[in-house]
CSV table of C-alpha atoms and ligand atoms in Angstrom, one decimal:
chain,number,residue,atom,x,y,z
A,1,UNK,CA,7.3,103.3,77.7
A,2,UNK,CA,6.3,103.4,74.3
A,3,UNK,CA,9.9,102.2,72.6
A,4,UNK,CA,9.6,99.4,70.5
A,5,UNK,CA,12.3,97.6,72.2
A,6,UNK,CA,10.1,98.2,75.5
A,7,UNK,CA,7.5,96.6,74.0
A,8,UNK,CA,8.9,94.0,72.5
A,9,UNK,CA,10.7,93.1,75.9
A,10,UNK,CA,7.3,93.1,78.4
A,11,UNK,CA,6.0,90.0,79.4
A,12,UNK,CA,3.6,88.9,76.9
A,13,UNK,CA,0.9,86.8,79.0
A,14,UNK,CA,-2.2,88.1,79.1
A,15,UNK,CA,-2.0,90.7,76.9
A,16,UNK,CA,-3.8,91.6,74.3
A,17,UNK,CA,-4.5,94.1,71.1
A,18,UNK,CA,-8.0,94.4,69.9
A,19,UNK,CA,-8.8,95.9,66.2
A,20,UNK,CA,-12.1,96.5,64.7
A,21,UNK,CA,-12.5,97.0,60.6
A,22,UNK,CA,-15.5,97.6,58.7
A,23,UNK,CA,-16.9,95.8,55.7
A,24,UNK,CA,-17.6,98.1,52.5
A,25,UNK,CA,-20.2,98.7,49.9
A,26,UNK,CA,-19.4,99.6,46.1
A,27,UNK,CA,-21.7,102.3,45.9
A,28,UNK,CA,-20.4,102.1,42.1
A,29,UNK,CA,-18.3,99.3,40.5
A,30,UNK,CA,-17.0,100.1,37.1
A,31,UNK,CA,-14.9,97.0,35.4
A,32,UNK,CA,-12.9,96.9,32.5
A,33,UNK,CA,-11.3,94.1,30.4
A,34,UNK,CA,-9.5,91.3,32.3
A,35,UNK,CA,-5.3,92.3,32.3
A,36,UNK,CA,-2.7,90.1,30.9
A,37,UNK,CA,-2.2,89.6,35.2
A,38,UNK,CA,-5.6,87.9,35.7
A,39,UNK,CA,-7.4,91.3,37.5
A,40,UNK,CA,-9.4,93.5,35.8
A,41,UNK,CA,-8.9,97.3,35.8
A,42,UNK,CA,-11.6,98.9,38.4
A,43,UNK,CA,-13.3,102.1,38.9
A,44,UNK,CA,-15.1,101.9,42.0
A,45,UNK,CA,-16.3,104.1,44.8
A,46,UNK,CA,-16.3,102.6,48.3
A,47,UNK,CA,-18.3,103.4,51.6
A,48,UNK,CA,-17.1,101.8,55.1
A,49,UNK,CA,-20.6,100.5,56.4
A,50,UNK,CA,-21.0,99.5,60.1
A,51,UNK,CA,-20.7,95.7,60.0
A,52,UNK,CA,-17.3,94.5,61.6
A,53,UNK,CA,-14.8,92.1,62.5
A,54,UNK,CA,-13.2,92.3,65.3
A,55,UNK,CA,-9.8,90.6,65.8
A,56,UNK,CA,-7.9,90.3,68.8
A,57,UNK,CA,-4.0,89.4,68.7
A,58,UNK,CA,-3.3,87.3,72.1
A,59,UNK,CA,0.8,85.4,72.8
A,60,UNK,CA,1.0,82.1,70.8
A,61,UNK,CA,3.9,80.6,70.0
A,62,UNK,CA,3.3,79.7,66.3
A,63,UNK,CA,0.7,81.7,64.0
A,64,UNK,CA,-2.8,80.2,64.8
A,65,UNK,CA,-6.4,81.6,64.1
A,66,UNK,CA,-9.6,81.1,65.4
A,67,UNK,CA,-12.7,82.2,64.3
A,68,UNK,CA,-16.0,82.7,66.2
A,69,UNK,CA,-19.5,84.6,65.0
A,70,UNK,CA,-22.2,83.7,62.4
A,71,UNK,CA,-21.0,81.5,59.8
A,72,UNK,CA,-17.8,81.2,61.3
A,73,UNK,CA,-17.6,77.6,60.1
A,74,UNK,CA,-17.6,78.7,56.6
A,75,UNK,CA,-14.0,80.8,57.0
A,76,UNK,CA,-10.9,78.7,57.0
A,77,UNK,CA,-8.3,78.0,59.9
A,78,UNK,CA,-5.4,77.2,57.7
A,79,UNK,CA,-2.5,78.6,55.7
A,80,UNK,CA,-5.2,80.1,53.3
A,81,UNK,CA,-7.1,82.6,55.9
A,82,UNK,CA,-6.5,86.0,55.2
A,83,UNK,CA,-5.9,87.3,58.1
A,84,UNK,CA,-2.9,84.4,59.1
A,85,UNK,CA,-1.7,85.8,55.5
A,86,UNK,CA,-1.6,89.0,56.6
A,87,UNK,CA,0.3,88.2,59.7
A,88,UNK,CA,2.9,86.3,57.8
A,89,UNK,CA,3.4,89.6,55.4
A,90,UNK,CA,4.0,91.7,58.0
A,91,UNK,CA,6.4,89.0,60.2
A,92,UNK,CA,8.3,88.5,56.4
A,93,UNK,CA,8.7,92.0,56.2
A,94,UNK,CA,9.8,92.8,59.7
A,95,UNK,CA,12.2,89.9,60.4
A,96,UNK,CA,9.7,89.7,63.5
A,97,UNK,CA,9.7,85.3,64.3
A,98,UNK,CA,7.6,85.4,66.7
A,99,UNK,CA,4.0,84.0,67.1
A,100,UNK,CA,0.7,85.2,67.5
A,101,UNK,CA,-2.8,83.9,68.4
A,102,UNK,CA,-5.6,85.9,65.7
A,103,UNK,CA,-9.4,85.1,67.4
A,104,UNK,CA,-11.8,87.1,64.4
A,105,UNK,CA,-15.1,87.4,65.5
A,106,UNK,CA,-17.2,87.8,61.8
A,107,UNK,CA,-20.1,90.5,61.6
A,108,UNK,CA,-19.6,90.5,57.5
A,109,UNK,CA,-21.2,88.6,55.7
A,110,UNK,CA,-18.4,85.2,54.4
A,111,UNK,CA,-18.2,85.3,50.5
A,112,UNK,CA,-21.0,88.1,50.6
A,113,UNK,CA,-19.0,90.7,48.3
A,114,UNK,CA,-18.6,93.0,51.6
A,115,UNK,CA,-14.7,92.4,51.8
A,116,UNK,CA,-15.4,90.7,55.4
A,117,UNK,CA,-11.9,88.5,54.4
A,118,UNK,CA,-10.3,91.5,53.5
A,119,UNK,CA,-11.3,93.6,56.6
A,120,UNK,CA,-9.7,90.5,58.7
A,121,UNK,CA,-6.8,91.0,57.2
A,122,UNK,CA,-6.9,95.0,57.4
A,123,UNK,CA,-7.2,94.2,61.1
A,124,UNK,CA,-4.8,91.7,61.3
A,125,UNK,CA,-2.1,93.8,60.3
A,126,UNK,CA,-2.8,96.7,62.4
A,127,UNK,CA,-3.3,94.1,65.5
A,128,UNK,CA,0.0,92.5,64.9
A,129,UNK,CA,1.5,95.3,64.1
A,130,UNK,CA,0.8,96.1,67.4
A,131,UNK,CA,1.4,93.4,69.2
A,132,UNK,CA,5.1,92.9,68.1
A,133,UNK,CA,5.9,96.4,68.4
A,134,UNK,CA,6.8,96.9,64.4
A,135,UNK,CA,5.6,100.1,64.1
A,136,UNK,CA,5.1,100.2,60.4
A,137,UNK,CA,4.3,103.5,58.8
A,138,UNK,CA,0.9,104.0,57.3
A,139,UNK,CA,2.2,103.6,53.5
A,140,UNK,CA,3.8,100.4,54.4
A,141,UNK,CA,1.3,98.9,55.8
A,142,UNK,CA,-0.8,100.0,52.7
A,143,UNK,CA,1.7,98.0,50.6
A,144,UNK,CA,1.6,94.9,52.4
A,145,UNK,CA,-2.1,95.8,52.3
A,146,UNK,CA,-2.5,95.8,48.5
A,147,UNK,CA,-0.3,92.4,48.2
A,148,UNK,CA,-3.0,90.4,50.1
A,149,UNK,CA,-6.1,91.9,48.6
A,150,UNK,CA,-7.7,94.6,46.0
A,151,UNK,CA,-9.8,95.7,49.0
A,152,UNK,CA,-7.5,94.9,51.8
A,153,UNK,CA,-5.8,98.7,51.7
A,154,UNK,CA,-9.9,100.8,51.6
A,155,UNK,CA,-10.4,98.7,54.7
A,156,UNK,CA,-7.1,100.3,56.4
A,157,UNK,CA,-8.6,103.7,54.8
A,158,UNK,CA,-12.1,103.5,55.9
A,159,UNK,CA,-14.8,106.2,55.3
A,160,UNK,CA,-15.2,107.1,51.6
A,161,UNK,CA,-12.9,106.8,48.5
A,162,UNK,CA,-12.5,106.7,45.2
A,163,UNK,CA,-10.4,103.0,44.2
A,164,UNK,CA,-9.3,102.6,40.5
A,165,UNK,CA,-5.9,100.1,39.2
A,166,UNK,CA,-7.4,96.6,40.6
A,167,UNK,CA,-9.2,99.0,43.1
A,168,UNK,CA,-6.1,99.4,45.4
A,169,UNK,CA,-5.0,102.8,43.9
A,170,UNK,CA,-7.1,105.1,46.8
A,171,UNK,CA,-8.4,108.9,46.8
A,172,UNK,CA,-10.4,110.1,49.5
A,173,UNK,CA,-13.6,111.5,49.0
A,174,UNK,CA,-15.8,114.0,50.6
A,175,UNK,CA,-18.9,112.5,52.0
A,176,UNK,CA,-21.9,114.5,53.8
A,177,UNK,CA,-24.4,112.4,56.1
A,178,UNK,CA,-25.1,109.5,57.5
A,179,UNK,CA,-26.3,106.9,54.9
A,180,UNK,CA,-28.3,103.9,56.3
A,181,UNK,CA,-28.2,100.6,54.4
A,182,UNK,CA,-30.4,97.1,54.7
A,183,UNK,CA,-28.3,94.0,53.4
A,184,UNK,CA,-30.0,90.9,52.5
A,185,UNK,CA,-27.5,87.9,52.5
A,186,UNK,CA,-27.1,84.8,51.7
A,187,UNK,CA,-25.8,81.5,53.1
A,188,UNK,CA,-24.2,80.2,49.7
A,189,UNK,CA,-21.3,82.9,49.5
A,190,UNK,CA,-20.1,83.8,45.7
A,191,UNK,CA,-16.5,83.3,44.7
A,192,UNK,CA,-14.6,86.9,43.8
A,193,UNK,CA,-12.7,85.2,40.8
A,194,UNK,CA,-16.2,83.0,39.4
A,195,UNK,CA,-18.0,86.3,39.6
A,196,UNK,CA,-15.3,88.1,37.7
A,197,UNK,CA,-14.6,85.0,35.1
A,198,UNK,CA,-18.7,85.4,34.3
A,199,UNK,CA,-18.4,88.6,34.1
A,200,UNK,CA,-15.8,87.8,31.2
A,201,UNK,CA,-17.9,85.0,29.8
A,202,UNK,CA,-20.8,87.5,29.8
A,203,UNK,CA,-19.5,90.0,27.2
A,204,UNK,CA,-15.8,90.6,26.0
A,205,UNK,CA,-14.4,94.2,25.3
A,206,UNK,CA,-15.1,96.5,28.3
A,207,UNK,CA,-13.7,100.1,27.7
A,208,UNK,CA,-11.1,101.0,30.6
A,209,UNK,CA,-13.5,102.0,33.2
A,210,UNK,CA,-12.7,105.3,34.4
A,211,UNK,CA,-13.9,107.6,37.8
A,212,UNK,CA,-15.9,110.2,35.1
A,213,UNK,CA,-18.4,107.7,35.1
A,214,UNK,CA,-19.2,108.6,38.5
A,215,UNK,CA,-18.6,112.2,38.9
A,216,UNK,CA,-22.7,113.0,39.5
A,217,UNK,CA,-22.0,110.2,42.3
A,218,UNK,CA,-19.1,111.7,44.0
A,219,UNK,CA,-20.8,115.1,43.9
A,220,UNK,CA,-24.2,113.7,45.4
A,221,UNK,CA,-22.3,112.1,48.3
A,222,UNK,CA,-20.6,115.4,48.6
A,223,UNK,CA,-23.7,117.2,49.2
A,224,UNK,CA,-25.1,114.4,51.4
A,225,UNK,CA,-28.1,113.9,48.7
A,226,UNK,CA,-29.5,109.9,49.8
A,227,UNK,CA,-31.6,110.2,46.7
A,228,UNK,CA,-29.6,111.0,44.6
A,229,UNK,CA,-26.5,108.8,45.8
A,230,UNK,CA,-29.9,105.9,45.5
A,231,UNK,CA,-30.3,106.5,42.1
A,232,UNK,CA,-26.8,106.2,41.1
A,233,UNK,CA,-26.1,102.9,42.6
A,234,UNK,CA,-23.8,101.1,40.1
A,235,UNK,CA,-22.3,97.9,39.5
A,236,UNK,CA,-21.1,96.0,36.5
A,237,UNK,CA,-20.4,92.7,38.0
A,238,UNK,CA,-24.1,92.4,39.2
A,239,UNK,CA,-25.7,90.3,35.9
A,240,UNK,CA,-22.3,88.1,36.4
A,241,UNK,CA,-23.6,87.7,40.1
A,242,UNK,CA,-27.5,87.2,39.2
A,243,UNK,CA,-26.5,85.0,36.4
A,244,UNK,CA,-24.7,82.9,39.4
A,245,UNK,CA,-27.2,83.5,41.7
A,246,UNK,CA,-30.7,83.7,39.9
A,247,UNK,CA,-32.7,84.2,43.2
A,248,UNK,CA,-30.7,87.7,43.7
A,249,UNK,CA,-33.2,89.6,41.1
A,250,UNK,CA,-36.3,88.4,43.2
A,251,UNK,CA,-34.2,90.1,46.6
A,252,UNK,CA,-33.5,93.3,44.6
A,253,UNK,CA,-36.9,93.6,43.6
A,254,UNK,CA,-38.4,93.5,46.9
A,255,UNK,CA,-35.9,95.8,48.2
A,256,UNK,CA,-36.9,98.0,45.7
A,257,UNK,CA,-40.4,97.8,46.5
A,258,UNK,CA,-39.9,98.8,50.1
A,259,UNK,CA,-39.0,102.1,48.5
A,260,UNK,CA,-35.4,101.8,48.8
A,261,UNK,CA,-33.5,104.8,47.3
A,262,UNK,CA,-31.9,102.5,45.5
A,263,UNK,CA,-30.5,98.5,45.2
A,264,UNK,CA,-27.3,97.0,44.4
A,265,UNK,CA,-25.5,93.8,44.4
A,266,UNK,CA,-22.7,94.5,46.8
A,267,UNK,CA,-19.3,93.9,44.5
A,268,UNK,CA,-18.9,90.4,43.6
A,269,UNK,CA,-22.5,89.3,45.3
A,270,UNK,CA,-24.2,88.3,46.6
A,271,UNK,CA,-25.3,90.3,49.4
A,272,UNK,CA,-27.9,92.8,48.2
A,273,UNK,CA,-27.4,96.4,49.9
A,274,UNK,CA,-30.5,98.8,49.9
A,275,UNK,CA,-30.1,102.1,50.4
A,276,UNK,CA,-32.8,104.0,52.9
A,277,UNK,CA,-34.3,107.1,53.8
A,278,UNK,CA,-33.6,106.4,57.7
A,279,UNK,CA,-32.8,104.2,59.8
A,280,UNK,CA,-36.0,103.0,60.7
A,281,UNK,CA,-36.9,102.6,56.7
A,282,UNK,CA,-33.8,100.5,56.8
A,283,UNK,CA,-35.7,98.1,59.3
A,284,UNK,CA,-38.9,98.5,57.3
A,285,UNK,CA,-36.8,96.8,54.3
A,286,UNK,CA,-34.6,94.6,56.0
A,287,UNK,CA,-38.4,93.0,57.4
A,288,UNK,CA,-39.5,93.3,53.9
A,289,UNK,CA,-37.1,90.9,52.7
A,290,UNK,CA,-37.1,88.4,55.7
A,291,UNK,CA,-40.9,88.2,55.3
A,292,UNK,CA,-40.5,87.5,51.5
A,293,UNK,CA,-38.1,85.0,52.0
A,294,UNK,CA,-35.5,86.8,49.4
A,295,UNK,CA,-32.5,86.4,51.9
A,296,UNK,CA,-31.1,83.5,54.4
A,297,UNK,CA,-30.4,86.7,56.7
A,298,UNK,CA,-30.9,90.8,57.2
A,299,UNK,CA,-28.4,93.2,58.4
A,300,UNK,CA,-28.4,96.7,58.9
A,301,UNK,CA,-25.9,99.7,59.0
A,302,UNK,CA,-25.1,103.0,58.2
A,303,UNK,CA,-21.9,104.3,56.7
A,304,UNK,CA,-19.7,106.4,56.3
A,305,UNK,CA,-17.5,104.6,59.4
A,306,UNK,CA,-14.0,104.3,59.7
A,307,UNK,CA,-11.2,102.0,58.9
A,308,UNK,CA,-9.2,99.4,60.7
A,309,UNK,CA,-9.0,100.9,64.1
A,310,UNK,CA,-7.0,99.8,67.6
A,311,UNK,CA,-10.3,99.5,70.1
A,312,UNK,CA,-9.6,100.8,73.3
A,313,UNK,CA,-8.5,98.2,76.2
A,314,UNK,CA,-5.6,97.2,73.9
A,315,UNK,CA,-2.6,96.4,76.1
A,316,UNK,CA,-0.2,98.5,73.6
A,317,UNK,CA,2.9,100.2,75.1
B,1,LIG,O1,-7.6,90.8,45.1
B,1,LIG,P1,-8.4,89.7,45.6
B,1,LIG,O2,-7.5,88.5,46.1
B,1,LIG,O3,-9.4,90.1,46.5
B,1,LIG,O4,-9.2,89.1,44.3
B,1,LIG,C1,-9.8,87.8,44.3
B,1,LIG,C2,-10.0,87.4,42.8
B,1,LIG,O5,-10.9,88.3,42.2
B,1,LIG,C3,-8.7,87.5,42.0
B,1,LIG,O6,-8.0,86.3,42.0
B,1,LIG,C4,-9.3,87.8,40.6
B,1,LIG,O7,-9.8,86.6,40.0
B,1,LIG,C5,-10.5,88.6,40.9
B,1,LIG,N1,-10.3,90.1,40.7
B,1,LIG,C6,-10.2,90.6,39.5
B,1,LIG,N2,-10.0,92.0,39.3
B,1,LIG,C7,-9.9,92.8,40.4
B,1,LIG,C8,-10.0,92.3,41.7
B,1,LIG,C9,-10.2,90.9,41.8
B,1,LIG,O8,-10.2,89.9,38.5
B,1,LIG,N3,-9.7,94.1,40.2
């Protein structure tokens, strides 16, 4: 038990490998001037909030997806879903030829700015990683990670970190507390690359962002201060997002007057992500914006959680 070749060898009907990965908040996005490569250099600090996709790898004898969950209908089946992408990475760099079956059931918002593509492909690559027995160490899978997505390797990492390069370049960081969050989100998702080319249209010259800007940040999440992380919200693609999505600055402001800590678009938009005092004030928000009519939907969460994660019940040798 527990050799790759075993695995690889057991019968493979009925079994299953079940992985679970957060979506993430920006708690500060700093961008810089778009590259000569298309991205834009990034300073950002992530938190791992407790919205998730869960992915289960089942026998198939091609690569197939299915999805299931809200909004499900909005993700696509074919060559261009992340997390079939992912699977194809890992089978490329293996030499593995067999297939799989991916079922993703969404909890992210779809083109909300929460990385709920990326976390299915996190997932994905842990699941079939799994599945076929390939064993992968941890830096290699963060490689194959940062080919299929900026976020793809924080949602492998989880928890709390500082991202900078195109905000795949990851550094822990120490986080005190539990921090709760209400999400208002919409139906009409934003695209990543429209959000970032307005951003450009916006204003031209950004310095290179760099982490000093959010050094008060890091050390209010250090000592667990929820005010003080409120007020220090940050994002510099959310006027590129408002300007996309006008209706956003009405959803902040009521956020904001249901005495959230503090309000953010959430990366590229254009969930809105309120920071509250509890748990309970997070309710009081998320009902404040439903009864306002500011968002299509309300979530809740709390964060810090942790990254793409085998679930137990996984048939894994
Ligand atoms: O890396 P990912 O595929 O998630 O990025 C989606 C799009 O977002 C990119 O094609 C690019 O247009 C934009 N992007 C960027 N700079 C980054 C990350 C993403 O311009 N650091």
């Amino acid at each position: 038990m527990g050799r790759v070749t075993d695995l690889r060898l057991a019968p493979r009907t009925g079994r299953e490998v079940r992985v679970r990965a957060p979506g993430k908040v920006n708690l500060s996005l700093r961008v810089g001037s778009r590259r000569p490569d298309g991205y834009h250099p990034l300073a950002t600090v992530f938190q791992a909030v407790s919205l998730y996709e869960d992915v289960v790898a089942s026998a198939s004898d091609e690569l197939r997806v299915s999805v299931s969950g809200p909004q499900a209908d909005l993700v696509p089946t074919d060559d261009s879903n992340l997390a079939l992408r992912a699977a194809r990475a890992l089978a490329a760099r293996t030499g593995v030829d067999d297939g799989v079956h991916l079922h993703l059931h969404k909890g992210v918002p779809v083109a909300g700015g929460m990385a709920g593509g990326s976390a299915d492909a996190a997932a994905a690559l842990l699941a079939c990683d799994a599945f076929w027995g390939t064993a992968l160490p941890r830096e290699e899978l963060h490689e194959i990670a940062a080919e299929l997505g900026s976020d793809v390797p924080f949602l492998l990492m989880g928890q709390t970190a500082v991202g900078s390069g195109r905000g795949d370049l990851l550094t822990a960081a120490l986080s005190r507390g539990e921090y709760h969050w209400a999400f208002g989100v919409r139906d009409a998702g934003l695209s990543t690359a429209r959000v970032y080319a307005e951003f450009d249209d916006l204003a031209a010259g950004h310095p290179e962002p760099a982490v000093d800007g959010d050094v008060a940040l890091l050390q209010a999440l250090r000592a667990g201060d929820a005010p003080a992380v409120g007020a220090l919200l940050h994002n510099d693609l959310q006027d590129a997002a408002v300007e996309l999505a006008p209706g956003l600055v009405e959803t902040l402001s009521v956020a904001e007057d249901a005495g959230a800590l503090g309000v953010v678009v959430s990366g590229s938009g254009p969930t809105v992500a309120a920071l509250a005092r509890s748990r309970q004030h997070a309710l009081v928000i998320a009902a404040a914006m439903t009864a306002a009519g500011v968002a299509d939907s309300v979530l809740t969460a709390s964060g810090p959680v942790p990254g793409a994660r085998l679930v137990a019940g996984s048939d894994v040798l």
